[in-house]
Structures are given as C-alpha cells and as structure tokens.
PDB file of C-alpha atoms in Angstrom:
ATOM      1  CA  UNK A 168     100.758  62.405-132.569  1.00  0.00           C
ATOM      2  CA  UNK A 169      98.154  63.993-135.277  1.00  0.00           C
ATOM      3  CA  UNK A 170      98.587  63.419-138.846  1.00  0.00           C
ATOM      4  CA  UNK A 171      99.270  66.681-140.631  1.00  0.00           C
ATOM      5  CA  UNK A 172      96.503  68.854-141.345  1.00  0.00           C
ATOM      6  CA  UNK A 173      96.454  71.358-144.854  1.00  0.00           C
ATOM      7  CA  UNK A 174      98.323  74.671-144.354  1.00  0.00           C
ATOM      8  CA  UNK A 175      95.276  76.648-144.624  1.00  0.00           C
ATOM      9  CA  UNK A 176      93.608  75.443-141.547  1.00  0.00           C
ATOM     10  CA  UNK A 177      96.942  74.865-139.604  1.00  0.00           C
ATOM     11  CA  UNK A 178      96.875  78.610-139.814  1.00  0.00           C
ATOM     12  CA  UNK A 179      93.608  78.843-138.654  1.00  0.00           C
ATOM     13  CA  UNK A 180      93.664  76.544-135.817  1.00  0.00           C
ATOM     14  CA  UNK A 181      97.413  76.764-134.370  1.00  0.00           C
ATOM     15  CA  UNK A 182      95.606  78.400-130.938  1.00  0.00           C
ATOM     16  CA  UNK A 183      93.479  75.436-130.662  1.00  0.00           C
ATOM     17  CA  UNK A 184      96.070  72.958-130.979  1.00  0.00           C
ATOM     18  CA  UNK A 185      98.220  74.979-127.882  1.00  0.00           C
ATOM     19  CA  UNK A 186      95.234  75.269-125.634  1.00  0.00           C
ATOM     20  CA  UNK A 187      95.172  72.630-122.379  1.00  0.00           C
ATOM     21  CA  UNK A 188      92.246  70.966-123.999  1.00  0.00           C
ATOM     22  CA  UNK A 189      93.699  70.371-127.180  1.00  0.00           C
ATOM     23  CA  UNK A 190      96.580  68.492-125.734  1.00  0.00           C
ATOM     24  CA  UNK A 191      94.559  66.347-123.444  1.00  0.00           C
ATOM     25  CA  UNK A 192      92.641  65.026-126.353  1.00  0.00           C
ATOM     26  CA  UNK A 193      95.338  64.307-128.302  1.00  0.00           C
ATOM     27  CA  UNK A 194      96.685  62.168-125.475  1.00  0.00           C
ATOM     28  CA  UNK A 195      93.273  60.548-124.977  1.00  0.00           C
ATOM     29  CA  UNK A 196      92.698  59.559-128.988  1.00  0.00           C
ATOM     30  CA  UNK A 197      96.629  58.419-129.092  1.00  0.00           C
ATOM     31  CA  UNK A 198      96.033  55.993-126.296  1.00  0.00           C
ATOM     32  CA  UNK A 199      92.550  54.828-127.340  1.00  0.00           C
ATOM     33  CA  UNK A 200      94.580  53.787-130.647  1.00  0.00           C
ATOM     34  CA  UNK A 201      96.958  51.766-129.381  1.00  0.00           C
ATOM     35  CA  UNK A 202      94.591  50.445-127.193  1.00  0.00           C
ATOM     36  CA  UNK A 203      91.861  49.214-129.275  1.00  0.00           C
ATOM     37  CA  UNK A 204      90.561  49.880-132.706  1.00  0.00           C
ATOM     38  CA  UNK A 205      89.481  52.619-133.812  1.00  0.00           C
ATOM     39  CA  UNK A 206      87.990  54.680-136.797  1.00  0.00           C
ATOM     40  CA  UNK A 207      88.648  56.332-139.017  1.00  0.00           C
ATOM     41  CA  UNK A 208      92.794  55.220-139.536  1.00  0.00           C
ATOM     42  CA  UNK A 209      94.661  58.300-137.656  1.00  0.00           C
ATOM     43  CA  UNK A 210      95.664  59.210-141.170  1.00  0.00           C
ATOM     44  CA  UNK A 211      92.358  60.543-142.340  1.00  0.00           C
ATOM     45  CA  UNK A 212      91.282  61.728-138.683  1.00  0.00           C
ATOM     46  CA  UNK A 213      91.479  64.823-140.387  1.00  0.00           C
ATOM     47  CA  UNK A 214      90.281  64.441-143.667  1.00  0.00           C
ATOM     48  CA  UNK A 215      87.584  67.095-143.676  1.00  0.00           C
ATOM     49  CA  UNK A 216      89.787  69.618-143.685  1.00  0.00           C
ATOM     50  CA  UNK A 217      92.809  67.858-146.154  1.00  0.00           C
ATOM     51  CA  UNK A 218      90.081  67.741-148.561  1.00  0.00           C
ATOM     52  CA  UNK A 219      88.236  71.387-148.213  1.00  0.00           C
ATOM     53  CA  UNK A 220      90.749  73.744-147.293  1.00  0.00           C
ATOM     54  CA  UNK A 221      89.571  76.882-145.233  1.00  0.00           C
ATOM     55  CA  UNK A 222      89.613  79.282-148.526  1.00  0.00           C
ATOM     56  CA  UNK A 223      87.516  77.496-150.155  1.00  0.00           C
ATOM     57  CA  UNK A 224      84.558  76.328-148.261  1.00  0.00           C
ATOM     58  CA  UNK A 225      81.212  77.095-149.575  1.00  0.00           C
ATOM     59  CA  UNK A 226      79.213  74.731-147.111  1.00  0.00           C
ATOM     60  CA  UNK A 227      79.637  73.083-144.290  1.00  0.00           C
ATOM     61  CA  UNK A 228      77.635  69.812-143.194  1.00  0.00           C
ATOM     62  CA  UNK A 229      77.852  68.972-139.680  1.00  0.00           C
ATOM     63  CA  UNK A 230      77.372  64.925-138.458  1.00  0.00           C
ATOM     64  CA  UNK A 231      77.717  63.255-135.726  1.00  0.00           C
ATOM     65  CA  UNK A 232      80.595  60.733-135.597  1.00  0.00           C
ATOM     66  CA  UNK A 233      82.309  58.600-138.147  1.00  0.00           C
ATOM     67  CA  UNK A 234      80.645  55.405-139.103  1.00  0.00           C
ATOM     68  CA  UNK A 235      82.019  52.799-136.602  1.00  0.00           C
ATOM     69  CA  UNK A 236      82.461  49.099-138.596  1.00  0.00           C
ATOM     70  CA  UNK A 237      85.605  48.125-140.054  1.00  0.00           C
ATOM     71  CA  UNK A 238      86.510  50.210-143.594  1.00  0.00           C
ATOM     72  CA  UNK A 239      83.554  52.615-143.252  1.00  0.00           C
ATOM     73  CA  UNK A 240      84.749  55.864-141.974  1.00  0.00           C
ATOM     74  CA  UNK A 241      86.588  58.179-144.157  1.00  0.00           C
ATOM     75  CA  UNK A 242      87.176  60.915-142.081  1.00  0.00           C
ATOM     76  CA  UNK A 243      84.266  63.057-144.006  1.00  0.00           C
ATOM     77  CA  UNK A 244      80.522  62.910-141.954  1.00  0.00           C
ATOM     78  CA  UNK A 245      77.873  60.614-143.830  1.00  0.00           C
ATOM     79  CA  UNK A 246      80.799  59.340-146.404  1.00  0.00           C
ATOM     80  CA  UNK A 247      81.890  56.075-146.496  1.00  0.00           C
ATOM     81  CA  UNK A 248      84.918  53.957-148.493  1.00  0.00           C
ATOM     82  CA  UNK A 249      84.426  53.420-151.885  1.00  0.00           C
ATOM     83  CA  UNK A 250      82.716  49.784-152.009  1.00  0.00           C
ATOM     84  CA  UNK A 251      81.356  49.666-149.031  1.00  0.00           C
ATOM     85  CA  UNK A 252      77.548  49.293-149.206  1.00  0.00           C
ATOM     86  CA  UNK A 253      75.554  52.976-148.484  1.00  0.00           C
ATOM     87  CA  UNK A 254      74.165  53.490-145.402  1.00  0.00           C
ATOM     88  CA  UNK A 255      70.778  54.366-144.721  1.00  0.00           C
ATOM     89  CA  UNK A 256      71.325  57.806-143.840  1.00  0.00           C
ATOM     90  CA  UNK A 257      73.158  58.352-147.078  1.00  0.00           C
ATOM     91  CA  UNK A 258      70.691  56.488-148.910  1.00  0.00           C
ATOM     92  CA  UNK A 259      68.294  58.445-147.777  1.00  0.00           C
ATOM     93  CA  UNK A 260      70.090  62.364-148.799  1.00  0.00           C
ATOM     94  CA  UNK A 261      71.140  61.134-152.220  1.00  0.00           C
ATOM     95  CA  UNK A 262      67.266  60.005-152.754  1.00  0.00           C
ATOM     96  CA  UNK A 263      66.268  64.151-151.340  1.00  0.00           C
ATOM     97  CA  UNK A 264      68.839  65.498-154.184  1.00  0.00           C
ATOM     98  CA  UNK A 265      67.271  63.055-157.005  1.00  0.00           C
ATOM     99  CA  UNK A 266      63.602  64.335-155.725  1.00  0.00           C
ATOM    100  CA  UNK A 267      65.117  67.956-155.334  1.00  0.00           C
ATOM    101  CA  UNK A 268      66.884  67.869-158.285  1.00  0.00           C
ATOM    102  CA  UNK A 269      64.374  66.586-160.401  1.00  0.00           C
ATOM    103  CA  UNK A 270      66.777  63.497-161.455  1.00  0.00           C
ATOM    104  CA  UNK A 271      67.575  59.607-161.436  1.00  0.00           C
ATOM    105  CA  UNK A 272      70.887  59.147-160.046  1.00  0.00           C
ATOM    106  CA  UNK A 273      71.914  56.716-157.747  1.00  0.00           C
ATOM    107  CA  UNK A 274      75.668  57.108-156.896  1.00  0.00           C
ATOM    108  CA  UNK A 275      77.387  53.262-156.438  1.00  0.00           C
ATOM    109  CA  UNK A 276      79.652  54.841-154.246  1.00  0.00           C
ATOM    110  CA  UNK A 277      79.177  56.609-150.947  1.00  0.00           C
ATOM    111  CA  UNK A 278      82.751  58.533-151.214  1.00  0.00           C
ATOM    112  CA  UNK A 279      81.609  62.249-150.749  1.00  0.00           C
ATOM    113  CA  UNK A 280      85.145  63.473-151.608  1.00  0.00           C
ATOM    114  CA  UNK A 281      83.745  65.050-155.086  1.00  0.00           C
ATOM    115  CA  UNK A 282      81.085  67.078-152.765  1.00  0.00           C
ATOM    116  CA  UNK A 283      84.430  68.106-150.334  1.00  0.00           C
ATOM    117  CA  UNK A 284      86.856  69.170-153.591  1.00  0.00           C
ATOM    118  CA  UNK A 285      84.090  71.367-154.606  1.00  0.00           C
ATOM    119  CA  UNK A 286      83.773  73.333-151.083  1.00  0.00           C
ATOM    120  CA  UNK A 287      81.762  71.267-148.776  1.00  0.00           C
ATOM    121  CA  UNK A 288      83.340  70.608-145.114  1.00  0.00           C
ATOM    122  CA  UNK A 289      82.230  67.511-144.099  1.00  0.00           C
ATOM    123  CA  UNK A 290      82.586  68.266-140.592  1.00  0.00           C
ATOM    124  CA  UNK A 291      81.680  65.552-138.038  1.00  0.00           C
ATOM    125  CA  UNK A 292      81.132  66.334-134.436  1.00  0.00           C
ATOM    126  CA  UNK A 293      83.616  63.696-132.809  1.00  0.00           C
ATOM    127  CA  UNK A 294      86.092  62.825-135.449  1.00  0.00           C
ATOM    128  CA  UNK A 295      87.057  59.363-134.225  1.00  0.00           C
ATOM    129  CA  UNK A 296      85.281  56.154-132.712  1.00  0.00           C
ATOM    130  CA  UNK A 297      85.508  53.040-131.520  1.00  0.00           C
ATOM    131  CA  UNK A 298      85.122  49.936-133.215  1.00  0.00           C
ATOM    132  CA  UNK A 299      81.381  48.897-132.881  1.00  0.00           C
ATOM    133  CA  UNK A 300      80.756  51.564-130.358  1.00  0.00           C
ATOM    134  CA  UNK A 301      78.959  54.481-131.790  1.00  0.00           C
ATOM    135  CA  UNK A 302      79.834  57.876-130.127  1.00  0.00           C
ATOM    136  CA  UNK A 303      82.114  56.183-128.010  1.00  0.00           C
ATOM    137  CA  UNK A 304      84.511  59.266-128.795  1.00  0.00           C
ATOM    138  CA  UNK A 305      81.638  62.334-127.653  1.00  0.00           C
ATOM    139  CA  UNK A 306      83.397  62.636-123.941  1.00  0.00           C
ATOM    140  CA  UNK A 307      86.928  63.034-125.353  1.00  0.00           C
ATOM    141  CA  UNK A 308      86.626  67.001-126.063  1.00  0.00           C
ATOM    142  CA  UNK A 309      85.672  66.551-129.582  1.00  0.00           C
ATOM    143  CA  UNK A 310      82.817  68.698-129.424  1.00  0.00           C
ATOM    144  CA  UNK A 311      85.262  71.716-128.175  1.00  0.00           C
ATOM    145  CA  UNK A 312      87.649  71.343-131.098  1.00  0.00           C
ATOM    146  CA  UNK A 313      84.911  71.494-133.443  1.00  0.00           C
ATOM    147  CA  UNK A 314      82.573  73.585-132.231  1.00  0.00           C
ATOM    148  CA  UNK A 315      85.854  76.502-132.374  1.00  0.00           C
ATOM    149  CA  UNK A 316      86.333  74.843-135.840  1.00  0.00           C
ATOM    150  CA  UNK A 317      82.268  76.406-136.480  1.00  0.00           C
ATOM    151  CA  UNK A 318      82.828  79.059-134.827  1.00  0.00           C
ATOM    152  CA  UNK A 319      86.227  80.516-136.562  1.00  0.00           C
ATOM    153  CA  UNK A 320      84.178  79.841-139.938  1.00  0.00           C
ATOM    154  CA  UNK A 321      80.985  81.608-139.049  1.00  0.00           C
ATOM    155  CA  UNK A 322      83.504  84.627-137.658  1.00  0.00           C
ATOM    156  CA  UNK A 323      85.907  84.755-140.321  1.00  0.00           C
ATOM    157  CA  UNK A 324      83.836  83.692-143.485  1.00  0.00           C
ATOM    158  CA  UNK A 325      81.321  85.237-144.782  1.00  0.00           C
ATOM    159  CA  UNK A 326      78.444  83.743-147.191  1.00  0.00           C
ATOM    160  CA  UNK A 327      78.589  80.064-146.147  1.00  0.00           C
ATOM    161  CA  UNK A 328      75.687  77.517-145.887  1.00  0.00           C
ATOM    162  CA  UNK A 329      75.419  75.858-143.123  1.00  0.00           C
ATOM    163  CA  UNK A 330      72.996  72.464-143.674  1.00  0.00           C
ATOM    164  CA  UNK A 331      72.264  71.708-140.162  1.00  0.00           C
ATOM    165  CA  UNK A 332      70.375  68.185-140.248  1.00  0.00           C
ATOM    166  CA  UNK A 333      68.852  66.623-137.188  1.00  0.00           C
ATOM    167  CA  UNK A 334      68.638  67.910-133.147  1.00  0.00           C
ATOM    168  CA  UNK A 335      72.313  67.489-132.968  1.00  0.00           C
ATOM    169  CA  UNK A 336      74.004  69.595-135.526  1.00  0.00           C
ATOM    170  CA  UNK A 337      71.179  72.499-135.408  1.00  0.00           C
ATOM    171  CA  UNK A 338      73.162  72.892-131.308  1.00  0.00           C
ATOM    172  CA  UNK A 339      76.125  72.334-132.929  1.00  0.00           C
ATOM    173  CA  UNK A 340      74.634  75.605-135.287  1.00  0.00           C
ATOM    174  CA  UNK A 341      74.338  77.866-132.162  1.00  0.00           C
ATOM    175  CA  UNK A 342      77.264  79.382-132.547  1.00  0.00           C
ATOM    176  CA  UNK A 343      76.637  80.662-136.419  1.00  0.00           C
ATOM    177  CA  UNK A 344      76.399  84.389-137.203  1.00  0.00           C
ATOM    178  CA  UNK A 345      73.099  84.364-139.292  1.00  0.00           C
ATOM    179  CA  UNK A 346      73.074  87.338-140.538  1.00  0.00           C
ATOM    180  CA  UNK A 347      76.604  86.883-142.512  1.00  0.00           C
ATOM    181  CA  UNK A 348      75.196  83.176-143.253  1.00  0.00           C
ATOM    182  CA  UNK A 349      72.428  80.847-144.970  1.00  0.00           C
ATOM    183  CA  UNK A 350      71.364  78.148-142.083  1.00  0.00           C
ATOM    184  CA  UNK A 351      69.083  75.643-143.404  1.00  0.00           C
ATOM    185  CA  UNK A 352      67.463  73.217-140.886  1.00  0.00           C
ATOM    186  CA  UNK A 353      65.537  70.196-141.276  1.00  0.00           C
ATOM    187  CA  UNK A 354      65.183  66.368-139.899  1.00  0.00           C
ATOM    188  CA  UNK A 355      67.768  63.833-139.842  1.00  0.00           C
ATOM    189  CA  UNK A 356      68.514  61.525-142.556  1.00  0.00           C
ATOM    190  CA  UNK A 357      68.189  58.503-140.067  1.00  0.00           C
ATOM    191  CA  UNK A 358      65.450  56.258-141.558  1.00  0.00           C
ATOM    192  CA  UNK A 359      64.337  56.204-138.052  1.00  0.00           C
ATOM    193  CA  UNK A 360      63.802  59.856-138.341  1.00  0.00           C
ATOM    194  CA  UNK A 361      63.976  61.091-141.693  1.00  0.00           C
ATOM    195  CA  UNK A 362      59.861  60.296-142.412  1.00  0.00           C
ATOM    196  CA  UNK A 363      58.921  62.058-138.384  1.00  0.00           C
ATOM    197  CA  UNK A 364      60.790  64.680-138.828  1.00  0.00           C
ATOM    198  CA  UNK A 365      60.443  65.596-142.038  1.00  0.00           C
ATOM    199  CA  UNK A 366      63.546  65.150-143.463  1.00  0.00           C
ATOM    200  CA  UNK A 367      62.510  64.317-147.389  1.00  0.00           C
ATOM    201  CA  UNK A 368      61.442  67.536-149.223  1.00  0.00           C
ATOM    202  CA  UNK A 369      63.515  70.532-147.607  1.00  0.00           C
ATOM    203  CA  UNK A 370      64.930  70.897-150.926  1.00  0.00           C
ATOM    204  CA  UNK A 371      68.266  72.066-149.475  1.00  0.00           C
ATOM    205  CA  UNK A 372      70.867  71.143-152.268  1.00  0.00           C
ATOM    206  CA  UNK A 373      68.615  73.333-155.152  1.00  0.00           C
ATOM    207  CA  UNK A 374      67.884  75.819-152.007  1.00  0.00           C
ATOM    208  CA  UNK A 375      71.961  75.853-151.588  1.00  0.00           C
ATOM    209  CA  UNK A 376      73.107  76.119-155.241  1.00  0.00           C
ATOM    210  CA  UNK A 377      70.481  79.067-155.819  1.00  0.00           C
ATOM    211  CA  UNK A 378      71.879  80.742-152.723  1.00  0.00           C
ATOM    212  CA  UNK A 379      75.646  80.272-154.351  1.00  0.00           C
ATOM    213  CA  UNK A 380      74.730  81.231-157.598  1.00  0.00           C
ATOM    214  CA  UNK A 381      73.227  84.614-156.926  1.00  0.00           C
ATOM    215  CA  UNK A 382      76.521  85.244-154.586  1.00  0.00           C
ATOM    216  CA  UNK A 383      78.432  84.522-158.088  1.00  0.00           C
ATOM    217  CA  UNK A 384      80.417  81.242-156.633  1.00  0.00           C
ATOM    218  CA  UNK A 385      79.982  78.168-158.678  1.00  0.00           C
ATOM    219  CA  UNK A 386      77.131  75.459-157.480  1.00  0.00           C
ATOM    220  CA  UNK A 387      77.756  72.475-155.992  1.00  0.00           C
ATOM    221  CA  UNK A 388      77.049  69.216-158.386  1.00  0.00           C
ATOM    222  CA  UNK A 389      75.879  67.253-155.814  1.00  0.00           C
TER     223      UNK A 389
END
C-alpha cells in the first residue's frame, strides 16, 4: 500500500505503522490515489526519509505540504523536480544563504536532495496533496505520523537543529527537547510573509554550520 521506506527508519517507526491511526491513513491516501491525482507519485511519498536515513540526520526542516501542480513535489518540503521553475519560497531561502553566506549563488535547480544526502530531513507536515488543492491532505492524520516522526528524533537523537520557519512548523516544534537540541525560529519564506515577519537575515544556515562544527560533525554546504 506504502512504498518501502529505508531500513533505518522502518526500525524506528514499525509502532507507528501498527497503530489504528496509521492504518486508517493508509487507507485514506490509497483511495484518494486512485481516485484523483495526487502529489507527490506514491513512490517518493516517502522520500524524506529514503534520502536522510535516521543515523544520519543533522537537521531537520519542517514544511507544510508538498507543492501541489503537476511534476513539482518531490517528496522533500520546499524542493521541487529538477527543471521545474523555483518557487518563491525557495527563491526566497537560497537568496538568505547567499546574504548569510556572504556569496553569489543562484542554484538552477530547486532539487534539495544534495542538502538531504548530507543530513537534512526534509520533513513536510502532510506528505501528500491533491492536485491544485493545497493542504487538501492536513485532515488525513498526517500531522500524527509526523509529529511522532519529531518526536522519536528529539527523544532519541541528540544534537540536532531544528529550523522551524513560519507559525506552522514552530507548533509542529512543540514537541522538541531543547535542552538536547538547537531550535532556531524565524518567519516564513512565503513572499507574502518573509519581509513581515522577518524572515531575511536570521542567518540560520552560518548559525547551523557553526553549531555542527563545534559538535565536530561536518557542515552542511548549503
């Protein structure tokens, strides 16, 4: 019914996928499937984890949904396919690391699989949607699966940044131990937020890589 998910989390999230809830989702997203269409393809429904196993996380990035027009979504929160055209909010966090970073780079692809191989979980709150529908998925039980998912890191990791952008992820954030953990908070990379709220200038990624460095794990080339 699911595709398969990596080893390393299948260990870590067998209970989830026996509970009552669990099951009922995986009913709900099966039908809405072969009902309609939906994103991403149920292959890479699970693609956050496939491409940042559970050992190796370092950070964890918490969005919304997937993006919801045809060959967007990759199954990893603010990515999209390689040639399709950035999206604002993307846009708008690769301009914060050039500013942060004190460089001119402007990736022509918005494929964040390079930040995931390195450690990042790209960890959206509803991990499927439907077609032109944004959070069309959020009543579905999503937000149980991952908010265990956030809490089984924050209780069984230790040293992780959490980059909690926007209203939405810093609830999802509740859950995080922050003593054991570096939460960093700031406004969402919306263009329809990111100048209110303050989202340009947090300086997160050089904040995160300093954080990493003096823990003596490599830094994210963002």
């Amino acid at each position: 019914m699911f595709p398969d998910i990596s080893s390393s989390w299948k260990n870590i999230l067998a209970g989830e996928f026996q509970k009552p809830y669990f099951l009922e989702l995986a009913t709900a997203i099966e039908e809405e499937y072969v009902n309609g269409t939906c994103f991403p393809p149920k292959e890479l429904i699970f693609s956050a984890f496939n491409h940042c196993s559970f050992e190796d996380i370092k950070v964890v990035i918490i969005g919304q949904d997937p993006y919801h027009g045809k060959g967007e979504a990759n199954g990893l929160c603010f990515s999209v396919n390689d040639g399709v055209k950035i999206p604002p909010s993307l846009r708008n966090i690769f301009q914060e690391i050039n500013s942060d970073l004190d460089r001119i780079f402007l990736p022509e692809s918005g494929n964040l699989e390079r930040w995931a191989k390195q450690g990042v979980l790209l960890l959206n709150a509803s991990l499927t949607v439907r077609e032109d529908q944004p959070n069309s998925h959020k009543h579905l039980k999503w937000n149980v699966f991952t908010d265990a998912v956030i809490q089984k890191i924050s209780d069984k990791k230790e040293h992780i940044v959490f980059l909690l952008w926007g209203n939405f992820a810093q609830q999802k954030g509740s859950r995080i131990n922050r003593e054991k953990h570096l939460v960093l908070q700031s406004g969402h990379p919306s263009p329809m937020s990111a100048n209110q709220k303050k989202w340009f200038g947090h300086k997160h990624f050089s904040q995160t890589n300093l954080y990493l460095k003096s823990i003596g794990k490599q830094e994210i080339e963002w």
